Coordinates of C-alpha atoms in Angstrom, one line a residue:
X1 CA 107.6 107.5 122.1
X2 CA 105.7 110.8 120.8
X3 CA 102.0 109.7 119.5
X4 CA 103.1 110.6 116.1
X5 CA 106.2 108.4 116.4
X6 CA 103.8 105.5 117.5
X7 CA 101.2 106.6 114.8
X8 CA 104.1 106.0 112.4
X9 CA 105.5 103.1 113.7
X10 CA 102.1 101.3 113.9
X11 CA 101.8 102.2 110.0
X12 CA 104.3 99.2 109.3
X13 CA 101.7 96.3 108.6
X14 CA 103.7 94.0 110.3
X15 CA 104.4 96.0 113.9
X16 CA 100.7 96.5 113.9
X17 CA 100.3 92.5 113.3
X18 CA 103.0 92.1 116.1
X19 CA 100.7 94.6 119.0
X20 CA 97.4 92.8 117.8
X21 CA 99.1 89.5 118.3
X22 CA 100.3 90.4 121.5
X23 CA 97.1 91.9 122.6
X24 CA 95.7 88.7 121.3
X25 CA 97.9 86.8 123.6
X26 CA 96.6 88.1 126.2
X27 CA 93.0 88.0 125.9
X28 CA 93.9 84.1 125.1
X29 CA 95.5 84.6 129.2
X30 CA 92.0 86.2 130.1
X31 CA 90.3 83.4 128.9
X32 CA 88.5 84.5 126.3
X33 CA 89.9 82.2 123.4
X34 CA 87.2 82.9 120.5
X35 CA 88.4 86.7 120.7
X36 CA 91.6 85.8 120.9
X37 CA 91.6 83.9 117.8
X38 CA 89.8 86.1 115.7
X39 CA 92.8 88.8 116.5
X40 CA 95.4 86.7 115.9
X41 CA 93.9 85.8 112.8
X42 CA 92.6 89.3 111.8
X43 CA 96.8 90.4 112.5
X44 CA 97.8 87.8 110.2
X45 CA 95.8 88.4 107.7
X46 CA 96.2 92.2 107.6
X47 CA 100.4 91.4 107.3
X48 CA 99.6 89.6 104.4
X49 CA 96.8 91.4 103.0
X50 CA 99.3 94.6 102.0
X51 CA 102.3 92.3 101.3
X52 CA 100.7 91.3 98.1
X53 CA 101.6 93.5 95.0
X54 CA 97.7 93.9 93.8
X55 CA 96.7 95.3 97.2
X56 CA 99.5 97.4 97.7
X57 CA 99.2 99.0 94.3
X58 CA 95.9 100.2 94.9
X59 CA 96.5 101.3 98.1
X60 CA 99.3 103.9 96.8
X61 CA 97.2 104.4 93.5
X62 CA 94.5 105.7 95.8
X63 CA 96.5 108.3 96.6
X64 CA 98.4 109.5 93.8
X65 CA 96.2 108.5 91.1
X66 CA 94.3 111.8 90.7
X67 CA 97.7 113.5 90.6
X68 CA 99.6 111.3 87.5
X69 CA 100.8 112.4 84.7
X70 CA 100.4 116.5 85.2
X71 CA 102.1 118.6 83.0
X72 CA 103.5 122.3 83.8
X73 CA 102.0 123.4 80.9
X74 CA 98.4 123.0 82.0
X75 CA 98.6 125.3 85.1
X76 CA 97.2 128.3 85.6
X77 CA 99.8 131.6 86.0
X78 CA 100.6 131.6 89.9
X79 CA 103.0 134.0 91.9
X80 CA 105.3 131.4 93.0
X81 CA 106.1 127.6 92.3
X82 CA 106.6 125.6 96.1
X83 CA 109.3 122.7 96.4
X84 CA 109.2 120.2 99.0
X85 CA 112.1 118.6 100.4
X86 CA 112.4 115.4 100.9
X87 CA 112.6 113.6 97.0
X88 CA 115.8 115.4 96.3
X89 CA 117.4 112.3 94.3
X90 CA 121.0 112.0 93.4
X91 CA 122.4 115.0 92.9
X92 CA 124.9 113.3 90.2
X93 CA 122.1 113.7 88.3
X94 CA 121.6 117.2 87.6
X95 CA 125.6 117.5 85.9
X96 CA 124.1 117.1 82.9
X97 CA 121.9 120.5 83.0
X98 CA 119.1 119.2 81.6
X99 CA 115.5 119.3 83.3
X100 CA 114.5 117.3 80.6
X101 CA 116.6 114.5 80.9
X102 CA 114.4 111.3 81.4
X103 CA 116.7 110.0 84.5
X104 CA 114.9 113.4 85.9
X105 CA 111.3 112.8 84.4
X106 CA 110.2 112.0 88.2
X107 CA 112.2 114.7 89.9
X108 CA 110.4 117.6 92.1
X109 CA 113.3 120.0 91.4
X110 CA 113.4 119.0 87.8
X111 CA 109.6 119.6 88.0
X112 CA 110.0 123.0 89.4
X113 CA 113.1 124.2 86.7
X114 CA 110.5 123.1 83.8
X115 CA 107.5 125.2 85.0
X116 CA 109.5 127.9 86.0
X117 CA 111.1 127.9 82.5
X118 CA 107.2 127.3 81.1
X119 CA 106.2 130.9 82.6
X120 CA 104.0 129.6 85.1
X121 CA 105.7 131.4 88.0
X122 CA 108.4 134.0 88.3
X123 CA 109.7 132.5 91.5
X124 CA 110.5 129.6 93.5
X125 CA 110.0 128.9 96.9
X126 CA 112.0 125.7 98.2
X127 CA 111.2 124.3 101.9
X128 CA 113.1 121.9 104.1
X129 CA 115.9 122.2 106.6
X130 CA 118.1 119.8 107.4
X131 CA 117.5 116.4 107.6
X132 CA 119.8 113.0 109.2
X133 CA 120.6 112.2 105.9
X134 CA 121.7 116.0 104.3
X135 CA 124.6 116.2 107.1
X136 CA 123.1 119.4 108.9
X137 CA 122.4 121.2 105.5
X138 CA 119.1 122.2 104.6
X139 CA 117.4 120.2 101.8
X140 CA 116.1 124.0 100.5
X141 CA 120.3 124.8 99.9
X142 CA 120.7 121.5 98.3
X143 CA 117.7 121.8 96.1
X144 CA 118.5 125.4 94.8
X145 CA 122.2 124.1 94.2
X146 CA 120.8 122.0 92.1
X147 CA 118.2 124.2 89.9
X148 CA 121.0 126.2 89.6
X149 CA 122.6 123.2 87.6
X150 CA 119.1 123.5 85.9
X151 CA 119.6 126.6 84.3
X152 CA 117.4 128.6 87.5
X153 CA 119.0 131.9 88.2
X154 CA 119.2 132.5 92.2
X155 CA 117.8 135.4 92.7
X156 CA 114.7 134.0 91.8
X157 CA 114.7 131.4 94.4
X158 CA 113.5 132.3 98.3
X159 CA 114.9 129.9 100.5
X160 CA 112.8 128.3 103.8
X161 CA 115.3 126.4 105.6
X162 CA 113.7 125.3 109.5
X163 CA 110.4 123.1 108.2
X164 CA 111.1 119.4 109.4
X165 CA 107.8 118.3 108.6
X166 CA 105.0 118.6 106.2
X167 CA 102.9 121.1 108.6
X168 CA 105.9 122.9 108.7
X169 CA 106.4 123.2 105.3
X170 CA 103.4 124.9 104.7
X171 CA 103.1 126.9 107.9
X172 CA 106.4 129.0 107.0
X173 CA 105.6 128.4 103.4
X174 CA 102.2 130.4 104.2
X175 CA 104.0 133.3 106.3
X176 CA 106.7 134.1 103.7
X177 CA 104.0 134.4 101.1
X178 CA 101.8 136.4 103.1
X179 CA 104.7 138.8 103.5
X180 CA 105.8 138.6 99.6
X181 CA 102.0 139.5 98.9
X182 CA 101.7 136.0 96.6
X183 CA 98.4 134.5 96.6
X184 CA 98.2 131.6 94.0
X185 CA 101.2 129.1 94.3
X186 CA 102.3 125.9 92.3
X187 CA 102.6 123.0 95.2
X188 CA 105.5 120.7 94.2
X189 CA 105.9 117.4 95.6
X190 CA 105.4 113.3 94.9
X191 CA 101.8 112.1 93.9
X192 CA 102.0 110.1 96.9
X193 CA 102.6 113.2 99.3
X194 CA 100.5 115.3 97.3
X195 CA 97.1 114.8 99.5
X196 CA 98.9 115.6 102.6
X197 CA 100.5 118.2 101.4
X198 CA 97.6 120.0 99.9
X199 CA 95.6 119.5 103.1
X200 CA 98.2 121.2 105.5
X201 CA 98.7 124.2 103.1
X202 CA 94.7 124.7 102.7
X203 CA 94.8 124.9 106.7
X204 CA 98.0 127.2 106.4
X205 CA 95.8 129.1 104.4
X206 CA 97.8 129.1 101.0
X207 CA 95.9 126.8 98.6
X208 CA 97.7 125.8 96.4
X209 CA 98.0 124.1 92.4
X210 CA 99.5 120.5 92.2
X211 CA 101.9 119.4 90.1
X212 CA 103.4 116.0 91.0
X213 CA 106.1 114.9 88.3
X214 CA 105.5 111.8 86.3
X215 CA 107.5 109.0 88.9
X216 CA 106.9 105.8 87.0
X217 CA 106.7 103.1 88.7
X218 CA 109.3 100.3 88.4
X219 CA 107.8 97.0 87.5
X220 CA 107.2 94.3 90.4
X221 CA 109.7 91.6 90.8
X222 CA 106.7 89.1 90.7
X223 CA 104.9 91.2 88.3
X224 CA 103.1 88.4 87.3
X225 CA 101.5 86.8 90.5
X226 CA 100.3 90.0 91.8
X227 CA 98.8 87.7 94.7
X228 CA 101.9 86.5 95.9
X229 CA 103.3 88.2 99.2
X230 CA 107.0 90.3 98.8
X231 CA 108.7 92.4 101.4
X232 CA 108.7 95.4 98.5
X233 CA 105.0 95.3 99.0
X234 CA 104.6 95.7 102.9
X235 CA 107.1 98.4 102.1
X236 CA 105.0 100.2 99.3
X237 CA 101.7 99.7 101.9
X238 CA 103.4 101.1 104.6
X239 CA 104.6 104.2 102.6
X240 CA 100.9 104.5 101.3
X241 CA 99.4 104.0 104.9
X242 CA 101.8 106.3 106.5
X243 CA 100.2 109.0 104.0
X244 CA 97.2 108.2 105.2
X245 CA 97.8 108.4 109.1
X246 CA 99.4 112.0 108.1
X247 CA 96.0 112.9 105.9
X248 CA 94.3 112.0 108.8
X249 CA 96.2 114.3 111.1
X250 CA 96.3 116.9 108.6
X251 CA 92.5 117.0 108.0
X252 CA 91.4 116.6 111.9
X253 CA 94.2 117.0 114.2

């Protein structure tokens, strides 16, 4: 397993509860029981820490909060307006040809059609090849099929179709607008990625504006006892602390 696959695995509170409990188990062997329970205990409680609602909406609001409730509108003139793969969404959902549509109010691609259509860039860059889910197509193709849906001409699109990755993203994303001669780009992606993102395309040396479309968040099934544990919420935290194992990469590795 590749340090990145580990760093990724370990983000899932309750595999890092399992290793600490098995590393506990075998200080218990060694003898040394006091710092053996304090572990154990410390891997419990971190499990159950980020399966409650409260702390794993403030984890992922730690992230994306800054980013909220953007508009297109707001943004300064830029050269060219970048897509991320990876939040695609059902494509069934752009049949209707209407960025607007509220079933597309927390799309990226939606996103991009309405500030390309606001003036704020005169093209658009979409990133991301093919993923396990996208059947050897590139996410870029899929997302340009569907700004085309959105009204989006072609030929204003420039398609990057290798990137696997975030650092990849903005790595080719850099060198085709180096050789385009853009300098000021729209960054387009979810709140939650959006710290990442923006870190690896500073070092890629194309900083860039956010613009994170509004993804409201669907209410908790036990809304009301935000203290009491649910699987969604190890799944949120370990969305929000995968983020931040990739921040950390992307700001020292």
């Amino acid at each position: 397993m590749s340090a990145a696959l580990a760093a990724a695995w370990l983000t899932q509170p309750l595999n890092a509860s399992a290793v600490a409990l098995a590393l506990a188990a075998l200080i218990w062997v060694l003898h040394w029981q006091r710092c053996a329970l304090a572990l154990g205990a410390l891997a419990l409680a971190w499990s159950l820490l980020w399966s409650m609602p409260a702390a794993a909406d403030a984890l992922r609001d730690s992230l994306q909060g800054g980013y909220l409730g953007q508009s297109a509108e707001g943004l300064p003139q830029a050269d060219a307006i970048v897509v991320l793969g990876g939040g695609i969404g059902r494509v069934s959902g752009f049949e209707r040809g209407d960025a607007d549509a509220p079933e597309l109010a927390g799309n990226r691609v939606a996103a991009a059609a309405r500030a390309w259509r606001a003036g704020r860039a005169p093209a658009i860059l979409l990133s991301g090849g093919p993923s396990a889910s996208t059947r050897g197509v590139s996410e870029a193709r899929i997302m340009a099929d569907a700004l085309v849906k959105l009204g989006v001409p072609r030929e204003v699109m420039v398609l990057e179709e290798t990137s696997t990755d975030t650092r990849g993203n903005a790595e080719r994303s850099a060198r085709i607008a180096a050789e385009r001669g853009w300098k000021r780009t729209i960054l387009v992606t979810s709140a939650l990625h959006m710290p990442r993102a923006l870190q690896w395309f500073e070092r890629a040396g194309l900083p860039a504006l956010p613009l994170a479309p509004d993804a409201t968040q669907p209410p908790a099934a036990n809304a009301a006892a935000p203290w009491t544990p649910s699987q969604r919420s190890l799944d949120d935290s370990a969305r929000s602390l995968r983020e931040y194992a990739g921040l950390f990469a992307a700001t020292f590795g």
